[in-house]
Each structure stands twice: as structure tokens, then as C-alpha cells.
CSV table of C-alpha atoms and ligand atoms in Angstrom, one decimal:
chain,number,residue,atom,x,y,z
A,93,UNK,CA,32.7,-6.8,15.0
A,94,UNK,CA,30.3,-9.4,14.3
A,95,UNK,CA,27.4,-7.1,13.9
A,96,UNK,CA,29.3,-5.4,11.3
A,97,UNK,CA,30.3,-8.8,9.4
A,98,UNK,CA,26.5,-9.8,9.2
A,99,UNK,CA,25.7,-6.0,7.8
A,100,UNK,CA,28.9,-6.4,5.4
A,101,UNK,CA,27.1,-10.0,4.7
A,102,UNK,CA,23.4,-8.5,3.6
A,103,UNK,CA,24.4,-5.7,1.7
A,104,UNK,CA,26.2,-8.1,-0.3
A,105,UNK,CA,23.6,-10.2,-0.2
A,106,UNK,CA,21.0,-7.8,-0.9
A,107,UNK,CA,22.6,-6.0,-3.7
A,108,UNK,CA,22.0,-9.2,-6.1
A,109,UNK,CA,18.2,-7.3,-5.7
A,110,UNK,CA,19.3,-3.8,-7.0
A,111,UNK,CA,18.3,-3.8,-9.9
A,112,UNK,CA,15.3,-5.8,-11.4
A,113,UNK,CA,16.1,-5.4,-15.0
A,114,UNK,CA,17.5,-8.8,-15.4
A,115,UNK,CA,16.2,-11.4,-13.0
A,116,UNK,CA,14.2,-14.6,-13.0
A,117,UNK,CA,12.6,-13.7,-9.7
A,118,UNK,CA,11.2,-10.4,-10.7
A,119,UNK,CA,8.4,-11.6,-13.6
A,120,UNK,CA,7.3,-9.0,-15.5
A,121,UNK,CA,5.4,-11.6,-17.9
A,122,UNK,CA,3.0,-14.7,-17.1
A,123,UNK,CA,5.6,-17.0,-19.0
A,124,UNK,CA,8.5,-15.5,-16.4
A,125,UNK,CA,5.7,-15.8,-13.9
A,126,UNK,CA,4.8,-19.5,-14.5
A,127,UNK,CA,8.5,-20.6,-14.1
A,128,UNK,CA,8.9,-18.1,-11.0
A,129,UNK,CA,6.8,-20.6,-9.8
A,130,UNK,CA,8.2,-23.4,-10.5
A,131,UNK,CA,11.4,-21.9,-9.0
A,132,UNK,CA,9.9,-21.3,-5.4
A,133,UNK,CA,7.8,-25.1,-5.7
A,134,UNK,CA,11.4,-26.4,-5.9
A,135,UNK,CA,12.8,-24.2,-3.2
A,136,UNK,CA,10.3,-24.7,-0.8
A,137,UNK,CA,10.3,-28.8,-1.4
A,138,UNK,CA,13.7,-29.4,-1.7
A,139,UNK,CA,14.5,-27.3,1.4
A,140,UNK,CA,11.8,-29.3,3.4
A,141,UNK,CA,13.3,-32.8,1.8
A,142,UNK,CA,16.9,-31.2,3.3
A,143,UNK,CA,15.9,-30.4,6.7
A,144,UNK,CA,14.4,-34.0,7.1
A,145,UNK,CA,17.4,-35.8,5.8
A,146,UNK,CA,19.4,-33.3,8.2
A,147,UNK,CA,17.4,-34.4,11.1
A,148,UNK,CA,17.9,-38.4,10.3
A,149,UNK,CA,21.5,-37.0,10.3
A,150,UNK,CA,21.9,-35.7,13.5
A,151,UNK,CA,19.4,-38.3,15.2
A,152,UNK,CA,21.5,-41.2,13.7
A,153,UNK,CA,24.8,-39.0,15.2
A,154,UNK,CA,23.0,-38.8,18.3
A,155,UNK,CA,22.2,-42.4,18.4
A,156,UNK,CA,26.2,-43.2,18.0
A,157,UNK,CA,27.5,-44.8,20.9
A,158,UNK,CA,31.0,-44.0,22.4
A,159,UNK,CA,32.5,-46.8,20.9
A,160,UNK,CA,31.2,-47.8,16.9
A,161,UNK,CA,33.5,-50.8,16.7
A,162,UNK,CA,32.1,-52.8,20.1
A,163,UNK,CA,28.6,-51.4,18.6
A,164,UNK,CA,29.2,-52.6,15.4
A,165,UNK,CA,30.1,-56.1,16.8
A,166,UNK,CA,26.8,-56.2,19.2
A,167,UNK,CA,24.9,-55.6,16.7
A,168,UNK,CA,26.1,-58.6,14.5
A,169,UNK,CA,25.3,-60.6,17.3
A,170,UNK,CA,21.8,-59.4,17.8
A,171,UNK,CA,21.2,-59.5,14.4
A,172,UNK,CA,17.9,-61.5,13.8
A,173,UNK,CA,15.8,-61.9,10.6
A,174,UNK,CA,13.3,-59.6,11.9
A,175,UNK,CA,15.3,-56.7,12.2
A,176,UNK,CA,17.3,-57.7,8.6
A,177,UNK,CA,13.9,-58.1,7.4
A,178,UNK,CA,12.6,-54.3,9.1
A,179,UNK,CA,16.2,-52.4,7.2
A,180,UNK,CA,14.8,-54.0,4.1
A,181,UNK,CA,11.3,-52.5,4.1
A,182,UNK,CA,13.0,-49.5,5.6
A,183,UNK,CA,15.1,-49.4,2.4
A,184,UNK,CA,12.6,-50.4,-0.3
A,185,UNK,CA,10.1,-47.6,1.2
A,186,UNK,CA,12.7,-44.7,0.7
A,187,UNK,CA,13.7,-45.7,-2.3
A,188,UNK,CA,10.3,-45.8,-3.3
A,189,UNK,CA,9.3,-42.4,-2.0
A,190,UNK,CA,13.0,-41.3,-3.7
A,191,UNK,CA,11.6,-42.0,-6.9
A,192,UNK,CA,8.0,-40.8,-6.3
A,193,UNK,CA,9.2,-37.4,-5.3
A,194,UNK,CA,12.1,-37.4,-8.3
A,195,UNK,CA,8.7,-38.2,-10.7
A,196,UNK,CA,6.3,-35.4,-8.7
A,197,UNK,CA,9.5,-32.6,-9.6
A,198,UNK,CA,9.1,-34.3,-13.2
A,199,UNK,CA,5.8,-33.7,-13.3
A,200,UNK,CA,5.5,-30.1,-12.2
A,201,UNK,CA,8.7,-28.8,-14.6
A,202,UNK,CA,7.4,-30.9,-18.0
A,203,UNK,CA,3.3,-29.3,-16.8
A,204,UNK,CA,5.5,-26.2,-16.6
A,205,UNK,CA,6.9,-26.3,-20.2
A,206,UNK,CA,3.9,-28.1,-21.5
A,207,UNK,CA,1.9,-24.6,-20.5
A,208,UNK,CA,3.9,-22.7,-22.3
A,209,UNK,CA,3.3,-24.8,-25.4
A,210,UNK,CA,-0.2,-24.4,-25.3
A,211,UNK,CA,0.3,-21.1,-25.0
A,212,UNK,CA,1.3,-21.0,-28.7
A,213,UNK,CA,-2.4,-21.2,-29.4
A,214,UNK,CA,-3.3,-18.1,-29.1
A,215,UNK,CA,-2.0,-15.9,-32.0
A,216,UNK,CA,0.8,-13.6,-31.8
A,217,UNK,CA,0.4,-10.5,-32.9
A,218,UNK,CA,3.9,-9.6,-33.2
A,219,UNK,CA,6.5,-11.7,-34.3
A,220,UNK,CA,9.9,-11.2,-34.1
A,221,UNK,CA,12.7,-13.5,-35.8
A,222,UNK,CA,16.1,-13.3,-34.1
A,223,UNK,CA,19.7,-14.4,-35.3
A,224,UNK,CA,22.1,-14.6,-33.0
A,225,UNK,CA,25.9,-13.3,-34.4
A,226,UNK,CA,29.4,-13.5,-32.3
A,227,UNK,CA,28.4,-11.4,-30.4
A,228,UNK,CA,25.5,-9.4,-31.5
A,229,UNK,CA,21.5,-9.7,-32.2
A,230,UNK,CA,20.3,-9.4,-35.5
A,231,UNK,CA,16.4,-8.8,-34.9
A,232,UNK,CA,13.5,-8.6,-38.1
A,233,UNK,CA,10.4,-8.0,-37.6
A,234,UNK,CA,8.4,-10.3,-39.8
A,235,UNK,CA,4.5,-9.4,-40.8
A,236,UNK,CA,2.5,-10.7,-44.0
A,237,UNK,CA,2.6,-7.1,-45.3
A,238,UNK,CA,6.0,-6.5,-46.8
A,239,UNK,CA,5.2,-3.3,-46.2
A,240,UNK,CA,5.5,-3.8,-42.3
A,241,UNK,CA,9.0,-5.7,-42.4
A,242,UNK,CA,12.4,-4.2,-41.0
A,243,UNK,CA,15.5,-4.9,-39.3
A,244,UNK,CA,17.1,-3.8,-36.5
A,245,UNK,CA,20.0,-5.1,-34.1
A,246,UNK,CA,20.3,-5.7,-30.2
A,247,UNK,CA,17.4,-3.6,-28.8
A,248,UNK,CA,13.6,-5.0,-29.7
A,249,UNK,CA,10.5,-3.5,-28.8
A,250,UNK,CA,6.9,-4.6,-28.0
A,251,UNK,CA,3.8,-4.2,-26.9
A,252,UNK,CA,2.8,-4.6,-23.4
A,253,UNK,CA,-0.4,-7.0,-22.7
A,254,UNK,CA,-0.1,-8.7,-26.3
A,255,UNK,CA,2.0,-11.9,-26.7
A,256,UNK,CA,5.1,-11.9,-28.9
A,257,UNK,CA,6.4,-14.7,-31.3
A,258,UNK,CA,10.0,-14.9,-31.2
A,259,UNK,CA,12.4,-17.3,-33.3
A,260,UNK,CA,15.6,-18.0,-32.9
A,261,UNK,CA,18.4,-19.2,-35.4
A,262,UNK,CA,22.0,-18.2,-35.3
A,263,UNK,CA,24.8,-17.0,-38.1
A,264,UNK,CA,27.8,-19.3,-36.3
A,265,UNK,CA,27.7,-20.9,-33.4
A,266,UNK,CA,25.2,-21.9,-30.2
A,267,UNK,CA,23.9,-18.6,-28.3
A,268,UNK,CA,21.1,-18.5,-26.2
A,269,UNK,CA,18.2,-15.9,-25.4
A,270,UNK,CA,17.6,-15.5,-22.2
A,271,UNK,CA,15.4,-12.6,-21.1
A,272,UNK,CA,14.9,-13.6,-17.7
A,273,UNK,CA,11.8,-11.1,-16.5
A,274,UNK,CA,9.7,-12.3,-19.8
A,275,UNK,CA,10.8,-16.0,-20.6
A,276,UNK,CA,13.4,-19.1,-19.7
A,277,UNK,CA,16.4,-20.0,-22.8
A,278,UNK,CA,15.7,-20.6,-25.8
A,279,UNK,CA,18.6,-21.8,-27.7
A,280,UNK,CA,19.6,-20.2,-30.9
A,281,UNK,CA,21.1,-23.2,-33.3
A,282,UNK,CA,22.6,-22.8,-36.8
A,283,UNK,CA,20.3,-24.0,-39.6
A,284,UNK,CA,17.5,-24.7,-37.1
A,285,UNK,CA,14.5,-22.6,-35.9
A,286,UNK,CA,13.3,-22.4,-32.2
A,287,UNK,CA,10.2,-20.4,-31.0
A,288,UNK,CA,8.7,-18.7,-28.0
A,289,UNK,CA,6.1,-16.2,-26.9
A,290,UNK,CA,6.9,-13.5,-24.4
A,291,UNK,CA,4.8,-11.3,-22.9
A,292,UNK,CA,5.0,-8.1,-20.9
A,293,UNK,CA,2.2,-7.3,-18.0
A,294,UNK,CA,3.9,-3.9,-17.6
A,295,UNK,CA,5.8,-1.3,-20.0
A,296,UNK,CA,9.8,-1.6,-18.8
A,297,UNK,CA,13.3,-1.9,-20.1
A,298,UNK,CA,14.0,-5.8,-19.7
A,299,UNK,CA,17.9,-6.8,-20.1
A,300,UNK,CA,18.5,-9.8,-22.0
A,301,UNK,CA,21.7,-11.8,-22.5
A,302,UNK,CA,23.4,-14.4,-24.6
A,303,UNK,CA,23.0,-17.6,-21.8
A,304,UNK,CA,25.4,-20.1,-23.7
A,305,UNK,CA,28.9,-19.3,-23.9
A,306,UNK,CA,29.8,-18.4,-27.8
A,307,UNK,CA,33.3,-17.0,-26.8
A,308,UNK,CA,35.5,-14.7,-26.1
A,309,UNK,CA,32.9,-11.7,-25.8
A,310,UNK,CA,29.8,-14.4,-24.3
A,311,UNK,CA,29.5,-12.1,-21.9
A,312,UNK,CA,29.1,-8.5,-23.9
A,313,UNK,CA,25.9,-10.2,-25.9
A,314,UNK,CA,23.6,-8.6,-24.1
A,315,UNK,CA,20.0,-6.9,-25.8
A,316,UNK,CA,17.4,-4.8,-24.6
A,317,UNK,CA,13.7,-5.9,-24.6
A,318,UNK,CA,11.3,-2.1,-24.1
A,319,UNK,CA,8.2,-3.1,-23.2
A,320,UNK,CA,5.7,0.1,-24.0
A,321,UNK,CA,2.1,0.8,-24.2
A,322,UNK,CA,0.2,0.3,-27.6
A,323,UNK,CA,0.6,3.8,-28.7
A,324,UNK,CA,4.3,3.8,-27.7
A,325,UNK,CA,5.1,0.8,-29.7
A,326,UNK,CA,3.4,1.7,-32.9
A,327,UNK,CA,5.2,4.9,-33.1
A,328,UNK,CA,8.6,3.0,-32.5
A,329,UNK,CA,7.8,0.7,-35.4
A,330,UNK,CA,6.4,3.3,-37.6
A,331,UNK,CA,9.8,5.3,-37.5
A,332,UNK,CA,11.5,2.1,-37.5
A,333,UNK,CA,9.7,1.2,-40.9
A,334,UNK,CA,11.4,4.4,-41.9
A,335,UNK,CA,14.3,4.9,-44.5
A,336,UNK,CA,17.2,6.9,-42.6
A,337,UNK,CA,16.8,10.7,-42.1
A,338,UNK,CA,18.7,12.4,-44.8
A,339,UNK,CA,21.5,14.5,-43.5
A,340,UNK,CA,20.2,17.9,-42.3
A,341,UNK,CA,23.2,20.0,-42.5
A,342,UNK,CA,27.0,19.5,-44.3
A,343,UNK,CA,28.4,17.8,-41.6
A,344,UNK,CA,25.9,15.1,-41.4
A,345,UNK,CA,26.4,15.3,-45.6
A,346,UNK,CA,29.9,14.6,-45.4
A,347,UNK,CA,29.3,12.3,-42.4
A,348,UNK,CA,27.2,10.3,-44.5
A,349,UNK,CA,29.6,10.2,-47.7
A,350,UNK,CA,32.6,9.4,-44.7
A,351,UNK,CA,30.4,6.2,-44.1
A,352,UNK,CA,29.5,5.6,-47.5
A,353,UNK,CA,33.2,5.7,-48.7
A,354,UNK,CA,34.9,3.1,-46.4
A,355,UNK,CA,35.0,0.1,-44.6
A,356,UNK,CA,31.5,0.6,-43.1
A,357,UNK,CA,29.9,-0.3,-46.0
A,358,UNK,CA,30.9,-3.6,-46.5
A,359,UNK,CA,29.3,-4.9,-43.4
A,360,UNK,CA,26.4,-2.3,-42.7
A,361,UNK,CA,23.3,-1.4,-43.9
A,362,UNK,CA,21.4,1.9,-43.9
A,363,UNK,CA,18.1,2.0,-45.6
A,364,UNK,CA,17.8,5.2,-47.9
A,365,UNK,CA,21.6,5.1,-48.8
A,366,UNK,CA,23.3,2.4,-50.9
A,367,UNK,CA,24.8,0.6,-47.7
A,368,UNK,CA,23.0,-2.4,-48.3
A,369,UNK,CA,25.3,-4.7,-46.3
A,370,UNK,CA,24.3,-7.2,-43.1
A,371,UNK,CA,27.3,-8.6,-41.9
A,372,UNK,CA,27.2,-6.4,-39.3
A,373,UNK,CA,24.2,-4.5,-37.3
A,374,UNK,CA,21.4,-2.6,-39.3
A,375,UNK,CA,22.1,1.1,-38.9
A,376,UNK,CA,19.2,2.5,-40.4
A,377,UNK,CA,17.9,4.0,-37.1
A,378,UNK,CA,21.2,3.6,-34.7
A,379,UNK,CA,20.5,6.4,-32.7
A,380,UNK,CA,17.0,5.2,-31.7
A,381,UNK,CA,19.2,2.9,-29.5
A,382,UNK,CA,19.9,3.0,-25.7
A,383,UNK,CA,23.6,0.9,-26.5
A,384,UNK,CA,26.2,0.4,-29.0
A,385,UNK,CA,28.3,-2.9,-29.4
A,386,UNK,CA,25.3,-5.1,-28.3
A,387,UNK,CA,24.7,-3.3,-24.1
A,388,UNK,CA,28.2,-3.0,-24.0
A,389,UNK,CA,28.0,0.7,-24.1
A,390,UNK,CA,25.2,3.7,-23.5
A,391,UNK,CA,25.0,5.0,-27.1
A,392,UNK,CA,26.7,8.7,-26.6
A,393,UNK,CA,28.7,10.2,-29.1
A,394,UNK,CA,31.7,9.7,-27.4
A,395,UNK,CA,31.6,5.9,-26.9
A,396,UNK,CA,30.1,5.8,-30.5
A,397,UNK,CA,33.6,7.8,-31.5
A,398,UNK,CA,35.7,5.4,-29.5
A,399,UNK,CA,34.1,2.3,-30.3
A,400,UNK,CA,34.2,3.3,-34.6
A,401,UNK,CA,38.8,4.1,-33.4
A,402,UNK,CA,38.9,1.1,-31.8
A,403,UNK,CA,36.3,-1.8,-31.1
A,404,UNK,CA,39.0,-3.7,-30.3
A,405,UNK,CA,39.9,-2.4,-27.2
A,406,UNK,CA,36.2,-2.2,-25.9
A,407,UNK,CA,35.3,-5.6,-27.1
A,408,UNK,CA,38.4,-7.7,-27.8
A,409,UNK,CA,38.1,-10.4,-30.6
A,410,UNK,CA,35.0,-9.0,-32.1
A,411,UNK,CA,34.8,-8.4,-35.8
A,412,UNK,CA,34.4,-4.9,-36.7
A,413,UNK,CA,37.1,-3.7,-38.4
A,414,UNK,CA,39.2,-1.1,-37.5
A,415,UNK,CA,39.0,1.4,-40.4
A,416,UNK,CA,41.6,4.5,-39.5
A,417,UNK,CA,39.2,7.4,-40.1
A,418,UNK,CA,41.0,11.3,-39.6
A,419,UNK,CA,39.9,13.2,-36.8
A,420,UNK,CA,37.5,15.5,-38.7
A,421,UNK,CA,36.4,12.8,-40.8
A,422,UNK,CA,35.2,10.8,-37.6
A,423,UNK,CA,33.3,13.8,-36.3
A,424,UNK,CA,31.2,14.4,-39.6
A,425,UNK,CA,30.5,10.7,-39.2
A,426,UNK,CA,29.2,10.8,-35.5
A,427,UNK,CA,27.3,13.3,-36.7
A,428,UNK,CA,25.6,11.8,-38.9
A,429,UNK,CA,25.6,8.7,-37.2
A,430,UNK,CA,23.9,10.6,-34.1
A,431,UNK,CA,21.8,11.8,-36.1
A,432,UNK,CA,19.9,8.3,-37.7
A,433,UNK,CA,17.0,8.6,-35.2
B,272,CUA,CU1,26.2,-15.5,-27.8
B,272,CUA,CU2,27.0,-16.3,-25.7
């Protein structure tokens, strides 16, 4: 019975290790790496700081006589300056060392995050500028060429081995990127512009996700970071820099005059057509992406097709609107949709 609790115990344990998509301890990047670091410093200290005030612990239990009160009273009477005078400097010293150790864990977390600033030194060749929206990720890549500016929403890209320039604002309220392989939080404030670097040492999908509570759907603000090879990422940002594929076929056609003529319009944008909005997540290339509604979803037709009846059932209290599209009507539009590679 017991061997069976401590199996039930591990695998439960253990499973917090299945996947390695999203985790602090799994660094995939030399900032991630840095504060991995840090992480096991503090561990490995603190637990040795435990064990020894454990062991005071159970040596001053030990030391307990039978009766605490007639203790209590002998020692009043044998209470001489000398010993007052030795619980003093015993006091005074581990105070002292208290505070020494508090200013050593100081020292090591601000060296931590004082790395990472000078990190900033070397130039980024990408840079990324990210807006955080209850409850999605509005992502532009930036460049001094015009030429090499676009927007896209909840999935970004880069290259593996170069360092990456992110800044973070937000539309409403306080969210927080957090992609825990790459990088620690970096708050996304309204009217107010943080930055970081990430790099990636290998190419990966890296989970991010919205680390300070926004509301109701906190939790389904989640974004992908793909970490590819050079020739990977150009060719992602090449089709990105793309205007939409025109439709191919009449369905697509009337998929994409479906779009054009409702409620999608007003908050969407996809380049090539006149949807010009940005309310709401760039279209322009939706297909390219693994998810729909921010991770909440794989991107497949079918969730596409539920989520366009009814976000409000998948995602409670977001703001999408539900626009009542006919059954037909909604196919042409996944269609088209599916088809904005
Ligand atoms: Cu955005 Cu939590």
C-alpha cells in the first residue's frame, strides 16, 4: 500500500517535468540560464540555512528538561552577568550574520538583473514591440526600413543564436510577459514602455503566458515564442511581410466578401483587403498560426468555426463579438480564413 502511495506521489510529482515548453528550469536561452542560476543558488543556500536552524531546533528540544517551569526557575537563579552577557553576543552575532546573508541574496539577485542590463549592449538584431490586450498579444515587428514592418498577434518568431529586443506596453490594463525558457516578467504597463532581450540557444516552440492577473480570461493569455534557424526565420518573416493570399477559388471569394461584409471588419485587419481595423488580432496571415483565441485552441477549421459561432462559450467575457453568420456563409469564411497562410 505504501509502495503504491509513494509511486502515486512521483508520478505526480514528476509529471510537473512532462513537458518543457513552459518552465523556468529548462533554459533554452542564456538570459533563462542566468536566472536558472540564480534559482538553484537560492535553493541550495536556503535549504542549507534550513537544515541548520532545524538542527538548533531539535538540539534546543533535546536539551528540554522534563520539567520547563522548575528549569525556568534554576535558571533565574544561576543567572550571572557572564552568561547574560554570553546570550547577548550570541544574539548580536546572528543577527549580524542574518543580515549579512539577507545582503549576500541581495547581491547575487540585483548582479543577476544588472547582467541582463548590460546585456542591452549588444545590438539587437530583431526587435519586437508587444501590446498586451484583454486577453490577447498584439505583436509588430519594428525595423528602420518601412519596408520590413508588420503585425501579427499571439505567436512571434525568431531567430535562434541572435538576441531579440522586445517592448512591452499594454491597450488596458497590467499583463505581464513571461516566457519562462527565454527570459523572467516583464510587465506590460499602459502608457509606459519596458524592454528586454531574449535569446534562443536552440530552435523550439517556447509557451509564453500572461503572468499578472488581467481578468477573467488571465489565464487563456497565453503566446507562442518559435525559435528557428536563420533560414527558417527569414522565410517566416518574408511571407509574413506579405499582403493576404487572394482567394483561389469561389468559396474562398465569397469567404472573403462574408468577412468583408460584417462584424469582422470593424475590429480586424487583413492586409490586401480593405479590413484595415486593429481592435482585434491582425489576420493577414491567420493560418500561419499554431492557435486561435491567444493558445486557447490548435488552429483547425473546426475550432476556428466554433470559436467565429461563439467565443463566448470558449472564452467567457472576451470581446469578440458574436456576429450570427448562416451555416454556408461560415463555411466560405473558414475557407477563406484557412486559407490566409
Ligand atoms: Cu494579461 Cu493576465
Amino acid at each position: 500500500m505504501r509502495a503504491r502511495f509513494v509511486v502515486v506521489l512521483l508520478a505526480a510529482i514528476l509529471s510537473g517535468c512532462a513537458t518543457s515548453h513552459q518552465s523556468s528550469i529548462d533554459a533554452a536561452g542564456m538570459q533563462a540560464d542566468r536566472i536558472g542560476r540564480l534559482l538553484e543558488f537560492l535553493l541550495i543556500f536556503l535549504s542549507a540555512i534550513y537544515v541548520v536552524v532545524i538542527g538548533f531546533f531539535l538540539w534546543a528540544l533535546k536539551r528540554r528538561p522534563p520539567d520547563p517551569e522548575q528549569q525556568a526557575i534554576e535558571q533565574m537563579h544561576q543567572a550571572t552577568a557572564a552568561t547574560q552577557h554570553r546570550l547577548l553576543n550570541w544574539t548580536v552575532a546572528a543577527s549580524g550574520l542574518t543580515v549579512v546573508i539577507l545582503f549576500g541574496i541581495l547581491i547575487a539577485a540585483v548582479s543577476t538583473g544588472a547582467a541582463e542590463l548590460n546585456y542591452h549592449d549588444r545590438p539587437a538584431s530583431v526587435s519586437i514591440s508587444i501590446t498586451g490586450n484583454q486577453w490577447w498579444w498584439a505583436v509588430k515587428y519594428v525595423s528602420p526600413d518601412p519596408q520590413k514592418i508588420f503585425v501579427t498577434a499571439n505567436e512571434i518568431h525568431i531567430p535562434v543564436g541572435r538576441p531579440v529586443m522586445i517592448s512591452g506596453t499594454s491597450y488596458d490594463v497590467i499583463h505581464s510577459f513571461w516566457a519562462p525558457n527565454l527570459q523572467g516578467k516583464m510587465d506590460l504597463i499602459p502608457s509606459r514602455v519596458n524592454t528586454q532581450v531574449i535569446e534562443a540557444d536552440y530552435p523550439g516552440r517556447y509557451r509564453g503566458q500572461c503572468a499578472e492577473f488581467c481578468g477573467m480570461q488571465h489565464a487563456h493569455m497565453a503566446l507562442w515564442v518559435v525559435a528557428e534557424p536563420e533560414a527558417g526565420f527569414e522565410k517566416w518573416m518574408n511571407d509574413q511581410l506579405q499582403p493576404a493570399a487572394a482567394p483561389s477559388n469561389p468559396d474562398e471569394l465569397r469567404g472573403q466578401q462574408v468577412f468583408l461584409n460584417n462584424a469582422c471588419v470593424l475590429c480586424h485587419a487583413i492586409r490586401g483587403t480593405t479590413a484595415g481595423a486593429s481592435t482585434g488580432p491582425d489576420l493577414t496571415h491567420l493560418a500561419s498560426r499554431s492557435t486561435i483565441a491567444a493558445g486557447t485552441l490548435p488552429n483547425t477549421k473546426g475550432n476556428l468555426g466554433g470559436w467565429i459561432s461563439d467565443p463566448q462559450r470558449i472564452k467567457p467575457g472576451n470581446h469578440m463579438a458574436t456576429a450570427p453568420v448562416p451555416a454556408d456563409d461560415l463555411q466560405a469564411l473558414l475557407d477563406y480564413l484557412e486559407s490566409l497562410k
